Coordinates of C-alpha atoms and ligand atoms in Angstrom, one line a residue:
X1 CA -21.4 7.6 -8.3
X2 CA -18.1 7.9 -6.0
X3 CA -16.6 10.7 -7.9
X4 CA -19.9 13.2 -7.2
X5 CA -18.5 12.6 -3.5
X6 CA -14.8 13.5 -4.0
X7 CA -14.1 17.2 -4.9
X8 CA -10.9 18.7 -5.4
X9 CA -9.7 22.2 -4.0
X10 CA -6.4 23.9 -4.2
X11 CA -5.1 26.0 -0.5
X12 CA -4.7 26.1 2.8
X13 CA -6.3 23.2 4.6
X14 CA -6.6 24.9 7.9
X15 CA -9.2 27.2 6.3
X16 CA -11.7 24.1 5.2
X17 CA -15.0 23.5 7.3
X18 CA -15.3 19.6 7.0
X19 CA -16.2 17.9 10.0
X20 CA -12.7 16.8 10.1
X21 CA -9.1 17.3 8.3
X22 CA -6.4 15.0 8.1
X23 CA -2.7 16.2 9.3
X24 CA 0.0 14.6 7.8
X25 CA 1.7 14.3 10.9
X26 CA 4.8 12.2 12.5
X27 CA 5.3 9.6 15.0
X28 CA 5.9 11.6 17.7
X29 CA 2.2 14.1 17.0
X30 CA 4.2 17.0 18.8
X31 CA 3.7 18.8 15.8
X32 CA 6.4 19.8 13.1
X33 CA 6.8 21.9 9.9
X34 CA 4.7 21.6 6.6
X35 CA 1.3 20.8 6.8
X36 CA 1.0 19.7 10.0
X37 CA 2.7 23.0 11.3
X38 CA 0.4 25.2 9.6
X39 CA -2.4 23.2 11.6
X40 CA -1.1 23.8 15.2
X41 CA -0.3 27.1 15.0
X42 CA -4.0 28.1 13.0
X43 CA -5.4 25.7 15.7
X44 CA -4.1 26.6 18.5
X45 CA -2.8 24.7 21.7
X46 CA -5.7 22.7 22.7
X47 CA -4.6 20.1 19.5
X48 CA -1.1 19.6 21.2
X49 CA -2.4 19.3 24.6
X50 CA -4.9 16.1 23.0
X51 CA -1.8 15.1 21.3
X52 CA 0.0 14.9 24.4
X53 CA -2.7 12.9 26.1
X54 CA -3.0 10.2 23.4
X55 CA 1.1 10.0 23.3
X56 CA 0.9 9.1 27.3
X57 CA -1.6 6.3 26.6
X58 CA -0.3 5.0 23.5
X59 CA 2.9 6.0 23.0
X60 CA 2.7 8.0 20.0
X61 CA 1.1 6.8 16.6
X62 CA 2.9 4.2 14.1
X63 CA 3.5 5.0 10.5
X64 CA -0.3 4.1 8.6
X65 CA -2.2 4.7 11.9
X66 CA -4.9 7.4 12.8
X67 CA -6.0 9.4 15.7
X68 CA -8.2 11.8 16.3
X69 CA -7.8 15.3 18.1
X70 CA -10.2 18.9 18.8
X71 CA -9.3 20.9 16.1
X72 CA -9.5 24.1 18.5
X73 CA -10.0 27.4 16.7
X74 CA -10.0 25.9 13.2
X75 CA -13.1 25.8 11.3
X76 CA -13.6 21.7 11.2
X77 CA -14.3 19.8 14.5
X78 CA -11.7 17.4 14.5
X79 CA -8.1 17.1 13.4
X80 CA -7.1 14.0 12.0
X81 CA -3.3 12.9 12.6
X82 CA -1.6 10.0 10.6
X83 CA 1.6 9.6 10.3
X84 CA 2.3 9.0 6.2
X85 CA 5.8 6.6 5.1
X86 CA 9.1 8.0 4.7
X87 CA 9.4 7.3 0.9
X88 CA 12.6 4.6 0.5
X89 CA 12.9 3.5 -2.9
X90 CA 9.6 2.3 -2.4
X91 CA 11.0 -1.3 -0.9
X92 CA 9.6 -0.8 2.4
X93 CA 5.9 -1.1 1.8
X94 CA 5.4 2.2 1.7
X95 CA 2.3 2.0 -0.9
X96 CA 0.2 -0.3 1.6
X97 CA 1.4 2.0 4.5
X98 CA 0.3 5.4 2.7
X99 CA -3.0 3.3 1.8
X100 CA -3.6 2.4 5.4
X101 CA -3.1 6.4 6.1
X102 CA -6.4 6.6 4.2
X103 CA -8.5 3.9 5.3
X104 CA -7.4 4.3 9.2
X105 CA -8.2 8.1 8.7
X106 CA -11.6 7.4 7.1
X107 CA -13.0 4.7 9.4
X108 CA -11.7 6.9 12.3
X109 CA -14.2 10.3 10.8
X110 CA -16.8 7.5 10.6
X111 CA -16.9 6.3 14.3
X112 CA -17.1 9.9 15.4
X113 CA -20.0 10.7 13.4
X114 CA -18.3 13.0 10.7
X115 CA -19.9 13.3 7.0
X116 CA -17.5 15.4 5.8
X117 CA -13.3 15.1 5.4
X118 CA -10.4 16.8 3.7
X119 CA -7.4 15.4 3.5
X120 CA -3.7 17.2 2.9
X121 CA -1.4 14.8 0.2
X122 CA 0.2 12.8 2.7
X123 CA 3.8 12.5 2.7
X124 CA 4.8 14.2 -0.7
X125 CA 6.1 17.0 1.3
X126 CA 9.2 16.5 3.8
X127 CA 8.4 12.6 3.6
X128 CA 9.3 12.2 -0.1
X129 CA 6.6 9.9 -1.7
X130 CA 6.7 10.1 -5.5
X131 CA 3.5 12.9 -6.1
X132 CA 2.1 11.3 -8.6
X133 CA 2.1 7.8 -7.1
X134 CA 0.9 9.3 -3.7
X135 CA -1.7 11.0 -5.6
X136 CA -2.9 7.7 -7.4
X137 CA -2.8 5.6 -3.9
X138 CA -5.3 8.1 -2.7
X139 CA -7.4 8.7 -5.0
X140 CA -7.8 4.2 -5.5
X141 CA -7.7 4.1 -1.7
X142 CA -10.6 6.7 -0.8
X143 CA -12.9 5.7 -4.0
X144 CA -12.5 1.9 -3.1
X145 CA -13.7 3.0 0.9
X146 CA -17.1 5.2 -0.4
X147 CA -17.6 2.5 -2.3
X148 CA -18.2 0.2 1.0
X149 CA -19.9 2.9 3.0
X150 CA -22.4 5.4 2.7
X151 CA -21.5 7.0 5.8
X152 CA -19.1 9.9 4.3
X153 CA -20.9 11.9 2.2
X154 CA -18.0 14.5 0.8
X155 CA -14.3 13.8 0.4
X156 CA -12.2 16.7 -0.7
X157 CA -8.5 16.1 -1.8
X158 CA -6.8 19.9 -0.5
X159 CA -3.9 20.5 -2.8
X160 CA -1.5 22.8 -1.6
X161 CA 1.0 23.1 -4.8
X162 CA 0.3 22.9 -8.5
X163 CA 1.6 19.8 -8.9
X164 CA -0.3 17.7 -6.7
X165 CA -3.7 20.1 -8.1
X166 CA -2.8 18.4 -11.9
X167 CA -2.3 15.2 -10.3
X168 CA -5.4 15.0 -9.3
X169 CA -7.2 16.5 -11.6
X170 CA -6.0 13.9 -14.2
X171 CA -6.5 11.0 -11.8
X172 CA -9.7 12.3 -10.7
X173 CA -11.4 12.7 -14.5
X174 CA -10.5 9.2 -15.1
X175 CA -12.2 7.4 -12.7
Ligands
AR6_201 N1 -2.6 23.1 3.7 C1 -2.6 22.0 2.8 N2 -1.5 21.4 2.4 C2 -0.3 21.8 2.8 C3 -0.2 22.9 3.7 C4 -1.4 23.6 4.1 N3 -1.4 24.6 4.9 N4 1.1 23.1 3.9 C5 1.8 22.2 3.2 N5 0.9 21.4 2.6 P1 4.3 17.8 4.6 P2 4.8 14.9 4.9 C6 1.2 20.2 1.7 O1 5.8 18.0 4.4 O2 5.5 14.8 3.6 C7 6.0 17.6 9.1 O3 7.1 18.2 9.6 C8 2.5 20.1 1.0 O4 2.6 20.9 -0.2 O5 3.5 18.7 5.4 O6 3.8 13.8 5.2 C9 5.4 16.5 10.0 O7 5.6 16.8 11.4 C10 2.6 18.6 0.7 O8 2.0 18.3 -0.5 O9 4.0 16.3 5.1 C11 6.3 15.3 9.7 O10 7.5 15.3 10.4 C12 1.7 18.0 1.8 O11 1.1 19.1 2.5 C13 6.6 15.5 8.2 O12 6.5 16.9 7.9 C14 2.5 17.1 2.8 O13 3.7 17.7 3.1 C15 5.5 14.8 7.4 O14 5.9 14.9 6.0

């Protein structure tokens, strides 16, 4: 069963030892506040300089896209940036972008080898997505993706504030 997979913790992201974790990040991956601030400074410069290497071969990352940096001194192996939808109404695709933020971010932990990923609640910080839609988005996204592969053997949703931990916990006991 799927849900024996996915395991829910409440905390600081930097501190979990899955093969990867997943930033919720911007455009530009030159870091910022939130989440994704917390991650560069726990992690240390060597995520930047990656992130500056990807941005002068690609440009940056579009919203719904993945990449795929050292995660330096942190306890995983890799940092996983996406870039999650500025929530606008809701008019502007923003569930199918936040779903690709998912899917892109698991298929990238599965070409490099990773069994293991944790993921921060995308864009229901400074980004503005609705908490509990976000949270229902994920939850449908990652369940539907273990059930096509095998490959990821643990997913665990890291809730930072109470909210999103009673989100999930509802969402999660129902599937
Ligand atoms: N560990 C886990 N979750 C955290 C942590 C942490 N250390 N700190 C915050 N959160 P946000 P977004 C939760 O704003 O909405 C940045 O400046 C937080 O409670 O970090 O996707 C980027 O550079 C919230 O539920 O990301 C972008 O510019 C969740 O992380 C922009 O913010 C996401 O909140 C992205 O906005």
């Amino acid at each position: 069963m799927n849900y024996r997979r996915i395991e829910l913790l409440q905390g600081d992201i930097t501190k979990v030892d899955t093969d990867a974790i997943v930033n919720a990040a911007n455009s530009s991956l030159m870091g910022g506040g939130g989440v994704d601030g917390a991650i560069h400074r726990a992690g240390g410069p060597a995520i930047l300089e990656e992130c500056l290497k990807i941005v002068e071969v690609q440009g940056g990352c579009h919203t719904g896209e993945a990449v795929i940096t050292t995660a330096g001194n942190l306890p995983s192996k890799y940092v996983i940036h996406t870039v999650g939808p500025v929530w606008q109404g809701g008019t502007n695709n923003e569930p199918e972008k936040l779903a690709n933020c998912y899917r892109n971010s698991l298929n990238l932990a599965v070409k490099n080898g990773c069994k293991t990923i944790a993921f921060s609640n995308i864009s229901t910080g400074v980004y503005g997505y609705p908490k509990r839609e976000a949270a229902e988005i994920a939850v449908k996204t990652v369940n539907e993706f273990l059930q096509t592969s095998q490959a990821i053997e643990k997913v665990i949703f890291v809730c930072f504030d109470n909210d999103n931990l009673e989100l999930y916990q509802q969402i999660l006991n129902r599937i």
